[in-house]
XYZ file of C-alpha atoms in Angstrom:
672
model
C -87.757 105.751 252.526
C -89.564 105.594 255.802
C -90.158 102.645 257.757
C -93.527 102.475 258.575
C -94.078 103.363 262.814
C -97.042 101.805 264.134
C -98.488 103.661 267.391
C -101.092 101.423 269.427
C -102.950 103.602 271.540
C -105.852 102.528 274.036
C -108.683 104.515 274.643
C -111.529 104.441 278.219
C -113.185 106.670 280.036
C -110.196 109.868 279.200
C -112.539 111.872 277.233
C -110.472 114.298 278.313
C -106.763 113.651 278.017
C -107.017 111.946 273.985
C -106.548 115.254 272.318
C -103.968 116.415 273.768
C -102.411 112.828 273.520
C -102.922 112.592 269.907
C -102.153 116.158 268.576
C -98.981 115.224 270.533
C -98.779 111.887 267.875
C -99.871 113.560 264.502
C -97.518 116.267 265.991
C -94.895 114.092 264.940
C -91.522 114.849 263.627
C -91.651 111.140 262.149
C -94.882 111.140 259.749
C -94.112 107.329 258.290
C -97.351 106.114 260.867
C -99.921 104.027 261.368
C -101.682 105.535 264.488
C -104.102 102.767 265.967
C -106.314 104.225 267.741
C -108.159 101.744 269.641
C -112.252 102.051 271.369
C -112.104 99.401 273.764
C -116.014 100.061 275.377
C -115.292 103.476 276.241
C -118.842 105.084 277.466
C -117.329 108.626 277.323
C -117.128 110.482 273.737
C -114.297 109.006 273.510
C -114.860 107.074 270.887
C -115.710 109.449 268.266
C -113.097 111.417 269.310
C -111.064 108.741 267.398
C -113.526 109.076 264.690
C -112.744 112.822 264.243
C -109.627 112.166 263.594
C -109.725 109.858 261.162
C -111.540 111.906 259.403
C -108.925 114.257 259.493
C -106.118 112.276 259.566
C -105.564 109.711 256.890
C -102.841 108.102 259.299
C -105.151 107.307 262.057
C -107.502 103.651 262.129
C -110.008 103.282 264.254
C -111.129 100.091 265.920
C -114.221 99.748 267.863
C -114.691 96.923 271.025
C -116.314 95.585 273.232
C -114.792 96.580 277.364
C -112.198 94.296 277.673
C -108.896 96.370 279.023
C -105.197 97.739 278.239
C -104.193 94.106 276.915
C -106.902 93.441 275.540
C -106.785 96.347 273.711
C -103.373 96.820 272.829
C -104.240 93.267 271.743
C -106.762 93.737 269.255
C -104.525 96.370 267.096
C -100.967 93.794 267.512
C -103.735 91.825 265.444
C -103.247 94.347 262.497
C -101.222 96.366 262.476
C -98.593 96.363 259.694
C -95.804 98.586 260.515
C -92.331 97.029 260.570
C -91.447 98.755 264.083
C -94.500 99.209 266.993
C -94.593 101.833 269.680
C -97.397 101.970 272.248
C -99.452 105.499 273.916
C -101.051 105.329 277.325
C -104.164 106.679 275.973
C -103.892 109.892 278.581
C -99.959 110.599 278.323
C -98.196 112.312 275.329
C -94.831 112.656 273.343
C -92.590 114.820 272.381
C -93.059 116.363 269.120
C -89.358 114.533 268.373
C -90.495 110.890 270.321
C -90.219 108.560 267.420
C -88.456 109.858 265.419
C -85.123 109.370 268.100
C -86.301 106.548 268.465
C -85.982 105.184 265.920
C -83.056 106.557 265.347
C -81.109 105.231 268.118
C -82.889 101.797 267.722
C -81.056 101.622 263.500
C -78.214 103.409 264.126
C -77.015 100.950 266.534
C -78.050 97.677 265.370
C -81.092 97.603 268.891
C -84.772 95.454 268.519
C -85.634 97.705 271.532
C -84.939 101.325 271.689
C -86.636 103.436 275.045
C -86.314 107.175 276.825
C -86.564 108.098 279.715
C -89.503 109.722 281.072
C -91.112 113.025 283.063
C -93.692 112.002 285.602
C -96.635 115.154 285.875
C -98.507 114.723 288.741
C -100.588 118.288 289.674
C -99.732 121.132 288.491
C -95.409 119.453 288.454
C -93.664 117.550 285.619
C -91.080 115.261 287.444
C -87.973 112.955 286.836
C -88.925 109.826 288.967
C -86.180 108.010 287.328
C -82.795 106.849 288.082
C -80.875 110.132 286.188
C -78.173 109.067 283.003
C -76.975 111.413 280.839
C -74.967 109.193 278.394
C -76.710 106.512 275.691
C -76.269 102.579 276.986
C -76.421 100.002 274.100
C -77.102 96.843 276.047
C -76.403 93.653 274.883
C -80.566 91.837 275.817
C -79.085 90.324 279.713
C -77.651 93.046 280.783
C -80.541 95.041 279.605
C -83.055 92.266 281.292
C -81.010 92.339 284.714
C -81.287 95.933 284.968
C -85.347 95.521 283.832
C -85.891 92.939 287.048
C -83.745 95.713 288.770
C -86.871 98.245 288.049
C -84.633 101.351 288.152
C -82.826 102.140 285.043
C -85.153 100.069 283.186
C -89.124 99.828 283.812
C -91.445 97.367 282.642
C -94.106 100.137 281.125
C -94.735 98.579 277.805
C -95.317 103.448 276.612
C -92.113 104.490 276.100
C -90.601 101.583 273.623
C -89.820 101.311 270.489
C -90.066 97.576 269.624
C -88.709 95.338 266.281
C -92.433 93.945 265.213
C -91.192 90.221 264.933
C -91.037 90.716 268.483
C -95.157 90.678 269.106
C -95.142 87.381 267.040
C -96.497 84.635 269.442
C -96.359 87.557 272.669
C -99.341 88.727 273.804
C -101.030 90.752 276.767
C -102.461 89.077 279.680
C -105.522 90.193 279.667
C -107.660 90.995 283.128
C -104.494 91.343 284.366
C -103.471 95.114 285.697
C -100.442 95.817 285.146
C -99.467 93.510 282.775
C -96.376 94.704 281.308
C -94.666 93.274 283.740
C -95.834 89.192 282.354
C -94.962 90.621 279.044
C -91.744 92.618 278.522
C -89.690 89.692 279.897
C -90.627 87.920 276.853
C -89.342 90.307 274.112
C -86.857 91.779 276.032
C -84.991 87.722 275.423
C -86.013 87.623 271.710
C -83.993 91.172 271.328
C -80.338 91.314 270.811
C -79.538 94.340 271.633
C -81.405 97.056 273.778
C -80.889 100.928 273.853
C -81.689 103.803 276.795
C -81.582 107.175 275.406
C -81.761 109.800 278.533
C -83.931 111.165 276.774
C -87.722 113.255 278.149
C -89.481 112.424 275.319
C -92.760 110.679 277.386
C -94.730 112.215 280.175
C -96.239 110.793 282.387
C -100.030 111.386 283.624
C -100.643 110.702 287.253
C -104.290 111.215 288.156
C -106.589 110.347 290.833
C -109.377 108.503 288.159
C -106.688 106.650 286.429
C -106.011 102.651 286.583
C -103.145 103.160 287.954
C -104.256 104.793 290.508
C -104.959 102.809 293.603
C -107.062 104.865 295.608
C -108.230 102.113 297.926
C -106.803 99.367 299.767
C -108.980 96.506 297.363
C -107.447 98.599 293.892
C -104.124 98.314 295.631
C -104.350 94.091 296.889
C -105.192 93.592 293.100
C -102.199 96.075 292.055
C -99.821 93.580 293.650
C -101.232 90.943 293.445
C -100.975 90.847 289.305
C -97.217 92.272 290.078
C -97.186 89.060 292.120
C -97.820 86.763 289.849
C -96.565 88.202 286.723
C -93.779 87.875 288.810
C -93.718 84.656 289.280
C -95.109 83.779 285.666
C -90.972 85.381 284.940
C -88.143 83.913 287.126
C -90.684 80.466 286.126
C -89.262 81.939 283.142
C -86.239 82.154 283.958
C -85.491 79.192 285.108
C -87.076 77.103 281.876
C -84.745 78.878 279.735
C -81.208 78.597 282.343
C -80.995 82.113 283.300
C -79.290 81.297 286.572
C -78.768 84.383 288.121
C -81.715 86.615 286.745
C -84.426 84.320 288.389
C -81.628 84.757 291.432
C -82.830 88.245 291.100
C -86.231 88.018 290.358
C -86.773 85.773 293.204
C -85.048 88.403 295.742
C -87.460 91.708 293.858
C -90.507 89.776 293.895
C -90.518 88.412 297.687
C -91.410 91.988 298.852
C -94.051 92.367 297.192
C -95.506 88.614 298.470
C -95.711 90.068 301.540
C -97.060 93.207 300.095
C -99.618 90.863 299.049
C -100.417 88.804 301.722
C -100.666 92.824 304.503
C -103.436 94.257 301.915
C -104.994 90.769 301.334
C -105.854 90.449 305.000
C -107.007 94.113 305.086
C -109.150 92.632 301.855
C -110.055 89.359 303.155
C -108.796 87.638 299.654
C -108.326 84.490 301.498
C -107.530 83.040 298.029
C -105.047 85.822 297.025
C -103.435 85.672 301.102
C -104.325 81.266 300.356
C -102.233 81.746 297.464
C -99.318 83.706 298.043
C -98.348 81.178 300.962
C -98.018 78.413 298.825
C -95.697 80.168 296.951
C -93.916 80.900 299.610
C -93.760 77.648 300.879
C -93.178 76.001 297.933
C -90.304 77.818 297.488
C -89.022 78.474 300.982
C -85.449 76.675 300.452
C -85.132 79.214 296.881
C -85.952 81.924 299.039
C -83.472 81.207 302.373
C -80.464 80.249 299.670
C -80.203 83.061 297.496
C -77.862 84.730 297.855
C -79.392 88.233 296.489
C -81.633 88.933 299.784
C -81.199 89.229 302.783
C -80.888 87.154 306.347
C -83.692 89.904 307.767
C -85.646 89.431 305.169
C -85.389 85.632 305.258
C -86.030 85.264 308.937
C -89.467 87.550 308.082
C -90.461 84.436 305.952
C -91.566 83.111 308.920
C -93.692 85.576 310.083
C -96.263 85.310 306.754
C -96.930 81.524 307.329
C -97.987 81.218 310.554
C -101.309 80.372 311.299
C -102.042 83.471 314.093
C -102.654 85.571 310.847
C -105.501 83.334 309.850
C -108.787 85.340 311.955
C -111.410 87.640 310.328
C -109.100 90.932 310.126
C -112.147 93.064 309.911
C -112.246 93.456 313.005
C -108.904 93.532 314.023
C -107.403 94.496 311.041
C -105.391 97.464 312.935
C -103.834 94.352 315.977
C -102.614 92.260 313.163
C -101.274 94.547 310.559
C -99.166 95.998 314.512
C -98.268 92.634 315.435
C -96.771 91.898 312.577
C -94.836 95.384 312.124
C -93.218 95.176 315.008
C -91.763 91.708 313.919
C -90.196 93.035 311.673
C -88.858 95.957 313.634
C -87.952 93.763 315.969
C -85.566 91.590 312.677
C -85.257 95.497 311.546
C -82.591 96.010 314.845
C -79.900 95.588 312.770
C -77.018 99.149 313.655
C -73.808 98.884 310.540
C -71.783 96.183 312.090
C -69.411 97.443 314.211
C -66.363 97.460 312.016
C -65.970 101.417 312.222
C -62.325 102.268 310.743
C -62.624 105.711 313.213
C -59.995 103.947 315.722
C -59.364 107.708 317.091
C -56.673 106.164 319.691
C -54.408 105.900 318.013
C -53.958 109.514 316.914
C -50.331 110.222 316.565
C -49.580 111.482 319.454
C -47.688 114.732 318.810
C -51.081 116.039 315.702
C -54.174 117.933 317.045
C -57.569 116.143 315.560
C -59.312 117.188 312.685
C -62.726 115.667 312.628
C -64.972 116.318 309.760
C -68.058 114.573 310.753
C -70.295 113.650 306.461
C -73.891 114.195 306.393
C -75.820 110.528 304.712
C -75.991 111.916 301.411
C -78.123 109.820 298.957
C -78.234 110.945 295.869
C -77.666 114.103 296.036
C -74.733 115.843 294.499
C -75.377 118.827 296.004
C -74.692 117.599 298.527
C -72.355 115.239 297.546
C -69.736 117.975 295.959
C -69.788 119.745 298.925
C -68.351 116.792 300.995
C -65.258 115.748 299.034
C -65.028 119.556 298.680
C -64.877 119.839 302.619
C -62.819 117.345 303.195
C -60.491 118.100 299.929
C -59.361 121.894 302.255
C -59.411 119.814 305.494
C -56.929 117.826 304.266
C -54.314 120.720 302.522
C -54.698 122.474 305.574
C -53.243 119.109 307.471
C -51.090 118.873 305.231
C -49.639 122.453 306.052
C -46.335 121.355 308.565
C -46.849 124.843 310.559
C -50.672 123.726 311.653
C -49.812 119.602 313.485
C -53.589 118.504 312.300
C -54.597 114.611 310.799
C -57.677 114.966 309.258
C -60.860 111.896 309.987
C -63.622 111.669 308.263
C -66.881 110.216 309.627
C -69.125 108.632 307.001
C -72.561 110.332 308.384
C -74.313 107.003 308.811
C -71.016 105.952 311.123
C -71.460 108.687 313.010
C -72.880 107.336 316.695
C -69.998 104.205 315.811
C -67.578 107.431 315.603
C -68.788 109.547 318.338
C -68.238 106.404 320.584
C -64.943 105.960 319.967
C -63.775 109.451 319.941
C -65.506 110.274 323.261
C -63.322 108.652 324.929
C -60.167 110.189 324.639
C -61.454 113.592 322.816
C -59.000 117.280 323.773
C -59.528 120.597 324.301
C -57.594 121.031 321.583
C -59.907 118.663 318.855
C -61.905 120.973 316.555
C -64.714 118.498 315.141
C -66.156 120.545 311.652
C -69.442 119.676 310.836
C -70.960 119.197 306.933
C -72.759 122.712 305.488
C -75.461 122.716 302.953
C -79.539 123.756 302.725
C -80.744 121.492 305.375
C -79.916 124.041 308.376
C -83.608 124.082 309.369
C -86.721 122.202 309.516
C -87.038 120.319 306.298
C -85.388 118.001 306.563
C -85.228 116.866 310.122
C -82.450 113.500 309.555
C -79.989 116.254 309.131
C -80.708 118.032 311.725
C -80.826 114.738 314.400
C -77.260 113.769 313.279
C -76.304 117.635 313.800
C -77.062 117.971 317.511
C -75.917 114.167 318.071
C -72.302 115.578 317.281
C -73.503 119.125 319.258
C -74.553 117.493 321.547
C -71.183 114.845 321.880
C -68.888 117.746 321.788
C -69.912 120.752 323.469
C -66.741 121.445 325.026
C -64.454 121.745 321.986
C -64.466 124.361 318.952
C -67.348 123.111 315.865
C -67.441 124.774 313.460
C -70.876 124.841 311.171
C -69.222 124.653 307.033
C -71.655 127.458 305.240
C -74.961 126.792 305.513
C -78.540 128.112 304.457
C -81.139 128.627 307.000
C -84.993 128.251 307.964
C -87.522 127.232 309.630
C -91.196 127.116 308.690
C -93.691 129.523 309.321
C -95.251 126.846 311.506
C -95.699 124.615 314.421
C -93.368 122.466 312.849
C -90.614 124.919 311.885
C -91.470 126.763 315.928
C -90.005 122.991 316.918
C -86.928 123.034 315.414
C -85.595 126.135 315.990
C -86.144 125.400 319.437
C -84.195 122.629 319.413
C -81.281 123.696 317.583
C -81.477 127.401 320.007
C -80.862 124.573 322.593
C -78.401 122.606 320.895
C -76.141 125.602 319.717
C -76.355 127.359 323.223
C -74.708 124.372 325.138
C -71.486 125.056 323.182
C -68.801 126.861 324.381
C -66.921 127.741 321.364
C -69.304 127.533 318.180
C -69.163 129.082 314.676
C -71.253 128.926 312.479
C -70.204 129.400 308.675
C -73.644 131.131 307.186
C -73.401 130.897 303.249
C -76.185 134.103 302.746
C -77.403 137.074 303.577
C -80.560 136.430 304.854
C -79.326 132.750 306.430
C -77.035 135.565 308.085
C -78.970 137.787 308.737
C -81.628 134.579 310.823
C -78.214 132.947 312.924
C -77.616 135.789 314.199
C -80.829 136.761 315.717
C -81.565 133.050 316.650
C -77.880 131.822 317.405
C -75.392 132.626 320.463
C -72.097 131.729 317.890
C -69.766 133.135 316.607
C -71.720 133.889 312.370
C -69.508 134.248 309.570
C -70.829 135.512 305.620
C -68.705 132.761 303.262
C -69.288 131.692 300.101
C -70.696 128.043 299.574
C -67.815 125.385 300.126
C -68.347 123.913 296.764
C -67.312 127.398 295.353
C -64.523 126.930 296.825
C -63.086 123.898 294.208
C -61.028 124.959 291.191
C -63.026 122.712 288.938
C -61.959 124.463 285.505
C -59.853 121.032 284.173
C -63.396 119.900 283.853
C -64.319 122.658 281.537
C -64.034 122.021 278.126
C -62.030 124.557 275.355
C -65.000 123.614 272.844
C -68.871 124.048 274.647
C -72.071 122.809 272.557
C -75.972 123.484 273.959
C -77.911 123.481 276.708
C -77.446 121.525 279.857
C -81.305 122.220 281.202
C -80.948 120.895 285.313
C -84.396 121.827 287.080
C -85.260 120.167 290.430
C -88.335 117.561 291.100
C -88.967 117.679 294.332
C -90.678 119.829 297.385
C -87.967 123.333 296.598
C -89.283 123.848 293.418
C -91.830 126.411 292.596
C -92.242 125.419 288.367
C -94.754 124.728 287.600
C -94.693 121.683 284.948
C -96.168 123.948 282.437
C -93.368 126.408 283.078
C -90.396 123.239 282.423
C -91.565 122.672 279.105
C -91.910 125.491 277.938
C -88.203 126.117 278.938
C -87.526 123.269 276.957
C -89.456 124.055 274.004
C -87.521 127.933 274.069
C -83.935 125.345 274.315
C -84.984 123.102 271.535
C -86.039 126.703 269.803
C -81.815 127.581 270.030
C -79.441 125.007 270.279
C -78.695 122.008 268.790
C -77.836 120.405 271.514
C -80.410 120.227 275.008
C -78.581 118.009 277.931
C -81.539 117.549 280.586
C -80.296 116.345 284.130
C -80.438 116.994 288.049
C -77.721 116.988 289.984
C -79.781 114.683 292.059
C -79.618 110.959 290.498
C -82.874 109.132 292.324
C -79.348 106.293 292.547
C -77.448 106.690 296.193
C -73.986 107.357 295.438
C -71.168 106.233 297.190
C -68.296 107.766 299.172
C -65.829 105.790 296.680
C -68.335 105.948 293.863
C -68.667 109.991 294.555
C -65.772 111.626 292.880
C -65.658 109.603 289.852
C -69.532 110.494 289.454
C -69.283 113.936 290.105
C -66.693 114.668 287.904
C -68.716 113.189 285.271
C -71.662 115.741 285.706
C -69.119 118.939 286.765
C -67.598 117.783 283.178
C -71.113 118.318 280.881
C -71.692 121.243 282.750
C -68.450 122.131 281.432
C -68.452 121.266 278.221
C -73.133 123.477 277.464
C -72.500 127.202 276.266
C -75.451 127.325 278.656
C -77.069 126.647 281.722
C -80.516 126.302 282.668
C -81.271 126.194 286.401
C -82.735 125.995 289.692
C -80.184 123.884 291.839
C -78.131 125.835 294.014
C -75.625 123.349 292.772
C -76.561 123.958 288.603
C -75.812 127.315 289.952
C -72.319 125.952 291.642
C -71.121 123.738 289.724
C -71.902 126.159 286.485
C -69.768 128.913 288.614
C -66.758 126.799 289.423
C -66.339 125.347 285.680
C -67.215 129.046 283.733
C -70.113 128.271 282.115
C -72.473 131.509 281.396
C -75.908 130.433 283.562
C -79.583 131.477 283.679
C -80.975 130.871 287.283
C -84.535 130.023 287.983
C -85.662 130.978 292.198
C -86.395 127.326 294.515
C -89.854 127.609 296.302
C -87.812 129.991 299.434
C -84.199 132.016 299.664
C -82.178 129.452 299.344
C -80.888 130.025 295.361
C -81.338 133.667 294.672
C -79.554 134.594 298.351
C -76.780 132.103 297.245
C -76.718 134.263 294.136
C -76.430 137.719 294.716
C -72.493 135.918 296.532
C -72.203 135.418 293.090
C -73.781 138.497 291.138
C -70.164 140.469 290.705
C -69.967 137.255 288.101
C -71.005 137.588 284.878
C -71.925 134.476 283.336
C -74.548 133.894 285.924
C -77.731 135.555 286.163
C -79.632 135.618 288.095
C -84.173 136.077 286.700
C -87.884 136.000 288.221
C -89.959 134.513 285.339
C -89.980 132.423 281.888
C -90.175 135.799 279.762
C -87.268 137.112 281.483
C -85.194 133.725 280.715
C -86.131 134.187 276.960
C -84.562 137.807 277.328
C -81.157 137.428 278.157
C -80.619 134.444 276.128
C -79.137 136.049 273.138
C -76.413 138.194 275.640
C -75.423 135.502 277.731
C -75.098 132.925 275.366
C -71.794 134.278 274.028
C -70.360 135.471 276.906
C -67.126 134.983 277.088
C -67.096 133.715 281.013
C -63.702 134.242 281.412
C -65.011 138.077 282.134
C -65.283 138.315 285.400
C -64.608 135.707 287.628
C -64.735 135.916 291.795
C -62.074 135.780 294.406
C -62.717 133.423 296.832
C -59.093 132.989 298.543
C -60.412 135.187 300.952
C -63.277 132.657 301.824
C -60.054 130.226 302.564
C -58.190 131.999 304.460
C -61.385 133.124 306.736
C -61.703 129.196 306.862
C -58.594 128.202 307.861
C -58.394 130.847 310.676
C -61.879 129.697 312.454
C -59.905 126.360 312.413
C -56.341 126.471 313.518
C -56.109 129.373 315.713
């Protein structure tokens, strides 16, 4: 017989959202539920709506109480609940129909006291993934889980989205009258557990609304939240110290410090002198611990003195702007940290008999598409240099070391050296940082042969777009031997129109890589890879329709993204790329609006349905692969549904494109 699970829902001023929330709970595939709706003195119709649901579903019980806040409402339910497990849902959010069952299965199968899922952020009409993207289940001991909880990246402090053994709450309640109450509570529960499970499944839909209690729509609200966060983190650090968890204490203090700065800064703006003095006192009291903390940077340690100076103690009502500027000025003095000159780029020691190919990467951050371009470009260039006939030596410059490399290379550059710039979808006005790095290279080596690897070109039709175009035209015009590869026909046409350079159409760099070794012979399920950034054209309801349709047609569904939401280092690049590409290579079908979601499918021979982004990038690049019988583009969800059956049964080996000519063209442009 299934165990009883208590679902706790605090309810306050959410009459426009509560029905969707309750409907999603009563629709759970795990049905042995005790659903406790706590009407926390809501002044609208929420209490009546809760009673209405209770009349129609015997699993629902309603508590009507005076308003006491979120913690008070949760505590009222905890005092009367009778389930073996507890799960919290906020009343303006909603959940996947399989959430409770999957969380319970994960906990019981792994003998864990806490299980949690991944979540979506629903904001306006967009459905976003903002947390760290992990594709595997994680089974953690409590120390590891606590470490991740403090880091607040892979595991968040939120009460919701987690299933708890009910005995964990023995002696534990949420602090009443305080925002961000879960920061002051979740670590207690984790410390009482022996094992915690984290599912990669996105089963909780967290709604961000302007009238919500976590939406800081005023300086006072921001400060109140910041101060509450500080109090919770201070208590957490003290708890770890008392328990003798020295490593967790040190990490907790390191994570607390930036919040203390924000608390003082925002306190001056709203003139909350008591809070400012309390936080300053905490800084003074723990000064030595912060200074000796190995997890705190020297820069952050030096800033402590700024926040303790008496110069801040005057009427901020009239001068908060000048105080803020002074604070920022002091911080920027300390931020003048250019990376230490530990660059490995001493170009002067290059083999004198060899010409140089210098490949300038761009900073790739968390985008595995960019990382794949960087990795494959280096792979291709290295193969060219290995050919004895060419006499080339390859130097790869990490994007962050561009300035250092330029200074070093300019001392010894020769006319025969070739400069390569990374390709991608960053040529235009969407990604300023990429333009800045690229222009530096073009300016420094305008007399050399410069090759820009396959790019999508896109300038917004606005003042910024016009400005960026003029700057790019100026930079390209000064280059004497410039070749720009376009990875789609529209970009090719625009490049020919805008730039006095050799413009050539070539497939995306990543497609030139043979990744068949990462494709599985036994495929299963659907991989859904949909973007959450500014280029997304899909609304929240569109994404949900795609997910629901996929779940109805396949036993295994994996939701992922090629943006990881954590920075990937060059050292980890190959391992993480291979793992992600293998995920695509193991699916029967991929559904994506990510350009490199499509490319990963191309190079692993995986059937793929492609949807567009907010401009021509994805569709026009798709057209360069339209000869692949297993890659298909659709304009709507209805088209996707019609195409699904035929494509999911398709043999990806039926028709592939030959990219040998691209490699020959690229090689010829570099060496001749």
